[in-house]
Amino acid sequence: MKIKENLPVSPANIRLGYVALLAIAVLAQVGFTIGRPSRGQTTSPRAESVSYPPVVPLPGWQLRSSQGKKSPHALMEDGYVYFYTNNGETLTVQAHLEINKSGAVNHYLMLNGIPISPNTLDIRNSPEQGTYGIVMHSDKTYLSACLNAAGKSTFDQAELTANRYQYGISPLGIVGWLLGFNNLTDNRCLLTIMAMPVPIPNPLTYDNNVKRLEAAWADWYDWWKDQWQTLAFK
């Protein structure tokens, strides 16, 4: 009796397998959506809004106050702002939960009246936190990024989209998507805009501000990444 040899698995066959699985998932999603009874608005396991905590600790900084912040533009969600001080220095941090948005941080900065250009924008990357942008404008230094619920922080739309598909798909999320409860990817992004004034514009002051902002950003990032899993942020 002749033994049938195993056929080699080619990249084309792998791709076809993924396409077939995706087609089955899409058909299951459509069938479930059509067949299930109308229940009004679907309850999502992921919050579409958030009650911002009044206190976010940042080592080396003292929180003086915090309050809600109305969005400066209809394309941007309302958020929260935190005011910190340390030995005469001040740090202001804005947080805006954005869901299903482009994640183009440069666009959000301009909506906040912070113009950017190749001469004022410095995009950096940290192995631990991800990508963020440093901006020098007028008498302030800014650090801004999209703090994604899954994966690392991003600055532009292409990077955010890639991050969502690399890190934002989970088995539980796929089940929820098939049942019509949530998106296939986790599309939550906490837009963060940190700002420090520049008392005397010079390279030394600029470098000091950048170092202080990067240290604060690392602590802010670590604290919020844990919060994504709490009940308030699911």
Protein backbone atom coordinates (compact mmCIF):
# COMPACT_ATOMS: atom_id res chain seq x y z
CA MET A 1 0.00 0.00 0.00
CA LYS A 2 1.36 3.37 -0.98
CA ILE A 3 1.62 5.90 1.85
CA LYS A 4 0.45 9.38 0.92
CA GLU A 5 3.12 11.99 1.62
CA ASN A 6 2.24 15.19 3.44
CA LEU A 7 1.93 18.14 1.09
CA PRO A 8 4.19 21.08 1.88
CA VAL A 9 2.51 24.12 3.42
CA SER A 10 3.17 27.13 1.23
CA PRO A 11 2.67 30.82 2.08
CA ALA A 12 -0.15 30.88 -0.46
CA ASN A 13 -1.95 28.06 1.36
CA ILE A 14 -1.51 29.86 4.68
CA ARG A 15 -2.98 33.04 3.24
CA LEU A 16 -5.92 31.11 1.79
CA GLY A 17 -6.52 29.58 5.19
CA TYR A 18 -6.62 32.99 6.84
CA VAL A 19 -8.95 34.32 4.15
CA ALA A 20 -11.28 31.34 4.62
CA LEU A 21 -11.36 31.83 8.39
CA LEU A 22 -12.04 35.55 7.96
CA ALA A 23 -14.86 34.82 5.49
CA ILE A 24 -16.45 32.37 7.93
CA ALA A 25 -16.19 34.92 10.74
CA VAL A 26 -17.76 37.66 8.61
CA LEU A 27 -20.62 35.40 7.53
CA ALA A 28 -21.20 34.37 11.14
CA GLN A 29 -21.26 38.02 12.20
CA VAL A 30 -23.73 38.97 9.47
CA GLY A 31 -25.95 35.99 10.18
CA PHE A 32 -26.04 36.67 13.88
CA THR A 33 -26.76 40.37 13.38
CA ILE A 34 -29.66 39.63 11.01
CA GLY A 35 -31.06 36.76 13.01
CA ARG A 36 -30.98 38.16 16.52
CA PRO A 37 -34.00 40.11 17.83
CA SER A 38 -33.79 43.85 18.14
CA ARG A 39 -32.69 44.81 21.62
CA GLY A 40 -32.26 48.53 21.24
CA GLN A 41 -28.79 49.82 21.82
CA THR A 42 -26.22 47.06 22.25
CA THR A 43 -24.28 47.08 25.49
CA SER A 44 -20.55 47.11 24.80
CA PRO A 45 -17.99 45.60 27.17
CA ARG A 46 -15.67 48.46 26.27
CA ALA A 47 -16.60 51.90 27.57
CA GLU A 48 -17.56 54.58 25.06
CA SER A 49 -16.93 57.20 27.73
CA VAL A 50 -14.97 57.31 30.93
CA SER A 51 -15.09 58.86 34.38
CA TYR A 52 -11.60 60.31 34.60
CA PRO A 53 -9.94 59.81 37.99
CA PRO A 54 -9.38 63.12 39.80
CA VAL A 55 -5.92 61.97 40.91
CA VAL A 56 -3.18 60.49 38.71
CA PRO A 57 0.08 60.20 40.69
CA LEU A 58 3.31 61.26 39.03
CA PRO A 59 6.50 60.63 41.04
CA GLY A 60 8.41 63.86 41.57
CA TRP A 61 5.34 66.03 40.96
CA GLN A 62 2.62 67.32 43.29
CA LEU A 63 -0.92 67.35 41.92
CA ARG A 64 -2.45 70.75 42.66
CA SER A 65 -5.83 70.36 40.96
CA SER A 66 -7.70 68.59 38.19
CA GLN A 67 -10.91 69.25 36.31
CA GLY A 68 -12.96 68.36 33.27
CA LYS A 69 -12.00 70.03 29.99
CA LYS A 70 -14.37 70.84 27.17
CA SER A 71 -13.08 69.92 23.77
CA PRO A 72 -11.84 72.85 21.69
CA HIS A 73 -13.34 71.23 18.58
CA ALA A 74 -16.23 68.91 17.65
CA LEU A 75 -13.74 66.40 16.18
CA MET A 76 -12.18 65.91 19.62
CA GLU A 77 -13.83 64.38 22.68
CA ASP A 78 -14.15 66.19 26.00
CA GLY A 79 -11.40 65.25 28.42
CA TYR A 80 -9.71 66.02 31.71
CA VAL A 81 -6.77 68.19 32.69
CA TYR A 82 -4.30 67.77 35.55
CA PHE A 83 -2.09 70.51 37.04
CA TYR A 84 1.20 69.58 38.73
CA THR A 85 4.03 71.56 40.35
CA ASN A 86 7.55 70.80 41.58
CA ASN A 87 10.10 73.31 42.93
CA GLY A 88 8.66 76.18 40.92
CA GLU A 89 8.15 74.13 37.76
CA THR A 90 4.65 73.49 36.41
CA LEU A 91 3.31 70.63 34.34
CA THR A 92 -0.11 70.48 32.68
CA VAL A 93 -1.45 67.19 31.30
CA GLN A 94 -4.55 66.83 29.12
CA ALA A 95 -6.25 63.46 28.63
CA HIS A 96 -8.92 62.74 25.99
CA LEU A 97 -10.32 59.25 25.45
CA GLU A 98 -10.69 58.78 21.69
CA ILE A 99 -12.47 55.71 20.25
CA ASN A 100 -12.56 54.72 16.58
CA LYS A 101 -10.63 57.86 15.62
CA SER A 102 -7.69 58.26 13.27
CA GLY A 103 -5.12 58.72 16.02
CA ALA A 104 -3.29 61.43 14.09
CA VAL A 105 -1.73 63.28 17.02
CA ASN A 106 -0.48 66.16 14.89
CA HIS A 107 -4.11 66.84 13.94
CA TYR A 108 -5.18 66.88 17.60
CA LEU A 109 -2.36 69.28 18.44
CA MET A 110 -3.54 71.73 15.80
CA LEU A 111 -7.13 71.43 17.11
CA ASN A 112 -5.69 72.58 20.45
CA GLY A 113 -4.06 75.60 18.84
CA ILE A 114 -0.57 74.08 18.81
CA PRO A 115 0.79 74.49 15.27
CA ILE A 116 3.57 72.12 14.27
CA SER A 117 6.14 72.09 11.50
CA PRO A 118 9.21 70.02 10.59
CA ASN A 119 11.30 72.60 12.45
CA THR A 120 9.32 72.35 15.72
CA LEU A 121 8.34 68.64 15.81
CA ASP A 122 10.70 65.91 17.01
CA ILE A 123 9.21 62.38 16.83
CA ARG A 124 10.89 59.95 19.21
CA ASN A 125 10.51 56.32 20.19
CA SER A 126 10.97 54.55 23.51
CA PRO A 127 11.35 50.74 23.60
CA GLU A 128 9.10 50.66 26.68
CA GLN A 129 6.36 53.20 25.85
CA GLY A 130 6.39 53.56 22.08
CA THR A 131 6.29 56.64 19.84
CA TYR A 132 5.64 60.20 21.00
CA GLY A 133 6.20 63.72 19.69
CA ILE A 134 8.09 66.64 21.22
CA VAL A 135 6.94 70.08 20.07
CA MET A 136 8.45 73.50 20.74
CA HIS A 137 5.92 76.27 20.37
CA SER A 138 6.05 79.84 21.61
CA ASP A 139 6.85 79.71 25.34
CA LYS A 140 6.02 76.03 25.97
CA THR A 141 7.40 72.57 25.34
CA TYR A 142 4.90 69.79 24.58
CA LEU A 143 4.96 66.01 24.62
CA SER A 144 2.04 64.25 22.97
CA ALA A 145 1.03 60.74 21.92
CA CYS A 146 -1.89 58.32 21.64
CA LEU A 147 -1.70 55.89 24.55
CA ASN A 148 -3.31 52.77 23.08
CA ALA A 149 -5.23 50.28 25.20
CA ALA A 150 -3.33 47.48 23.45
CA GLY A 151 0.26 47.71 22.32
CA LYS A 152 2.36 50.84 22.69
CA SER A 153 1.85 54.54 22.12
CA THR A 154 1.65 55.94 18.59
CA PHE A 155 1.84 59.33 16.91
CA ASP A 156 0.52 59.02 13.36
CA GLN A 157 -2.48 57.27 11.81
CA ALA A 158 -0.57 54.55 9.93
CA GLU A 159 1.33 53.53 13.05
CA LEU A 160 -1.87 53.43 15.12
CA THR A 161 -3.64 51.23 12.55
CA ALA A 162 -0.71 48.79 12.43
CA ASN A 163 -0.60 48.72 16.24
CA ARG A 164 -4.32 47.90 16.46
CA TYR A 165 -4.05 44.89 14.18
CA GLN A 166 -0.83 43.66 15.76
CA TYR A 167 -1.85 44.01 19.40
CA GLY A 168 -5.52 45.00 19.52
CA ILE A 169 -7.06 41.65 18.51
CA SER A 170 -7.66 39.11 21.26
CA PRO A 171 -9.61 35.82 21.45
CA LEU A 172 -12.16 37.45 23.77
CA GLY A 173 -12.41 40.42 21.41
CA ILE A 174 -13.03 38.12 18.43
CA VAL A 175 -15.85 36.37 20.31
CA GLY A 176 -17.38 39.73 21.22
CA TRP A 177 -17.08 40.86 17.60
CA LEU A 178 -18.80 37.72 16.31
CA LEU A 179 -21.63 38.33 18.77
CA GLY A 180 -21.89 41.97 17.72
CA PHE A 181 -20.76 43.41 21.06
CA ASN A 182 -17.58 45.24 20.04
CA ASN A 183 -15.19 46.07 17.21
CA LEU A 184 -12.74 43.47 15.98
CA THR A 185 -9.84 45.58 17.26
CA ASP A 186 -9.53 47.52 20.50
CA ASN A 187 -9.84 51.08 19.22
CA ARG A 188 -9.43 52.96 22.50
CA CYS A 189 -6.72 55.61 22.59
CA LEU A 190 -5.98 58.06 25.39
CA LEU A 191 -4.73 61.19 23.67
CA THR A 192 -2.22 62.83 26.00
CA ILE A 193 -0.85 66.36 25.72
CA MET A 194 1.77 67.36 28.29
CA ALA A 195 3.01 70.94 28.51
CA MET A 196 5.74 72.77 30.41
CA PRO A 197 6.43 76.52 30.14
CA VAL A 198 9.80 77.76 28.98
CA PRO A 199 10.84 80.55 31.38
CA ILE A 200 13.93 81.52 29.39
CA PRO A 201 14.04 80.24 25.79
CA ASN A 202 17.47 78.68 25.28
CA PRO A 203 18.87 75.21 24.46
CA LEU A 204 19.55 74.42 28.14
CA THR A 205 15.97 75.16 29.21
CA TYR A 206 14.64 73.22 26.25
CA ASP A 207 16.73 70.14 27.09
CA ASN A 208 15.66 70.31 30.73
CA ASN A 209 12.00 70.48 29.74
CA VAL A 210 12.32 67.54 27.39
CA LYS A 211 13.98 65.37 30.05
CA ARG A 212 11.30 66.30 32.60
CA LEU A 213 8.50 65.61 30.13
CA GLU A 214 9.93 62.24 29.08
CA ALA A 215 10.25 61.13 32.70
CA ALA A 216 6.69 62.25 33.47
CA TRP A 217 5.43 60.55 30.31
CA ALA A 218 6.97 57.21 31.33
CA ASP A 219 5.22 57.35 34.73
CA TRP A 220 1.94 58.54 33.18
CA TYR A 221 2.08 55.75 30.59
CA ASP A 222 2.74 53.02 33.16
CA TRP A 223 -0.09 54.20 35.43
CA TRP A 224 -2.69 54.39 32.66
CA LYS A 225 -1.78 51.07 31.06
CA ASP A 226 -2.88 49.38 34.28
CA GLN A 227 -6.16 51.33 34.27
CA TRP A 228 -7.29 49.98 30.90
CA GLN A 229 -8.14 46.70 32.62
CA THR A 230 -10.21 48.20 35.45
CA LEU A 231 -14.01 48.22 35.31
CA ALA A 232 -14.11 51.92 34.42
CA PHE A 233 -12.16 51.34 31.22
CA LYS A 234 -13.44 47.96 29.94
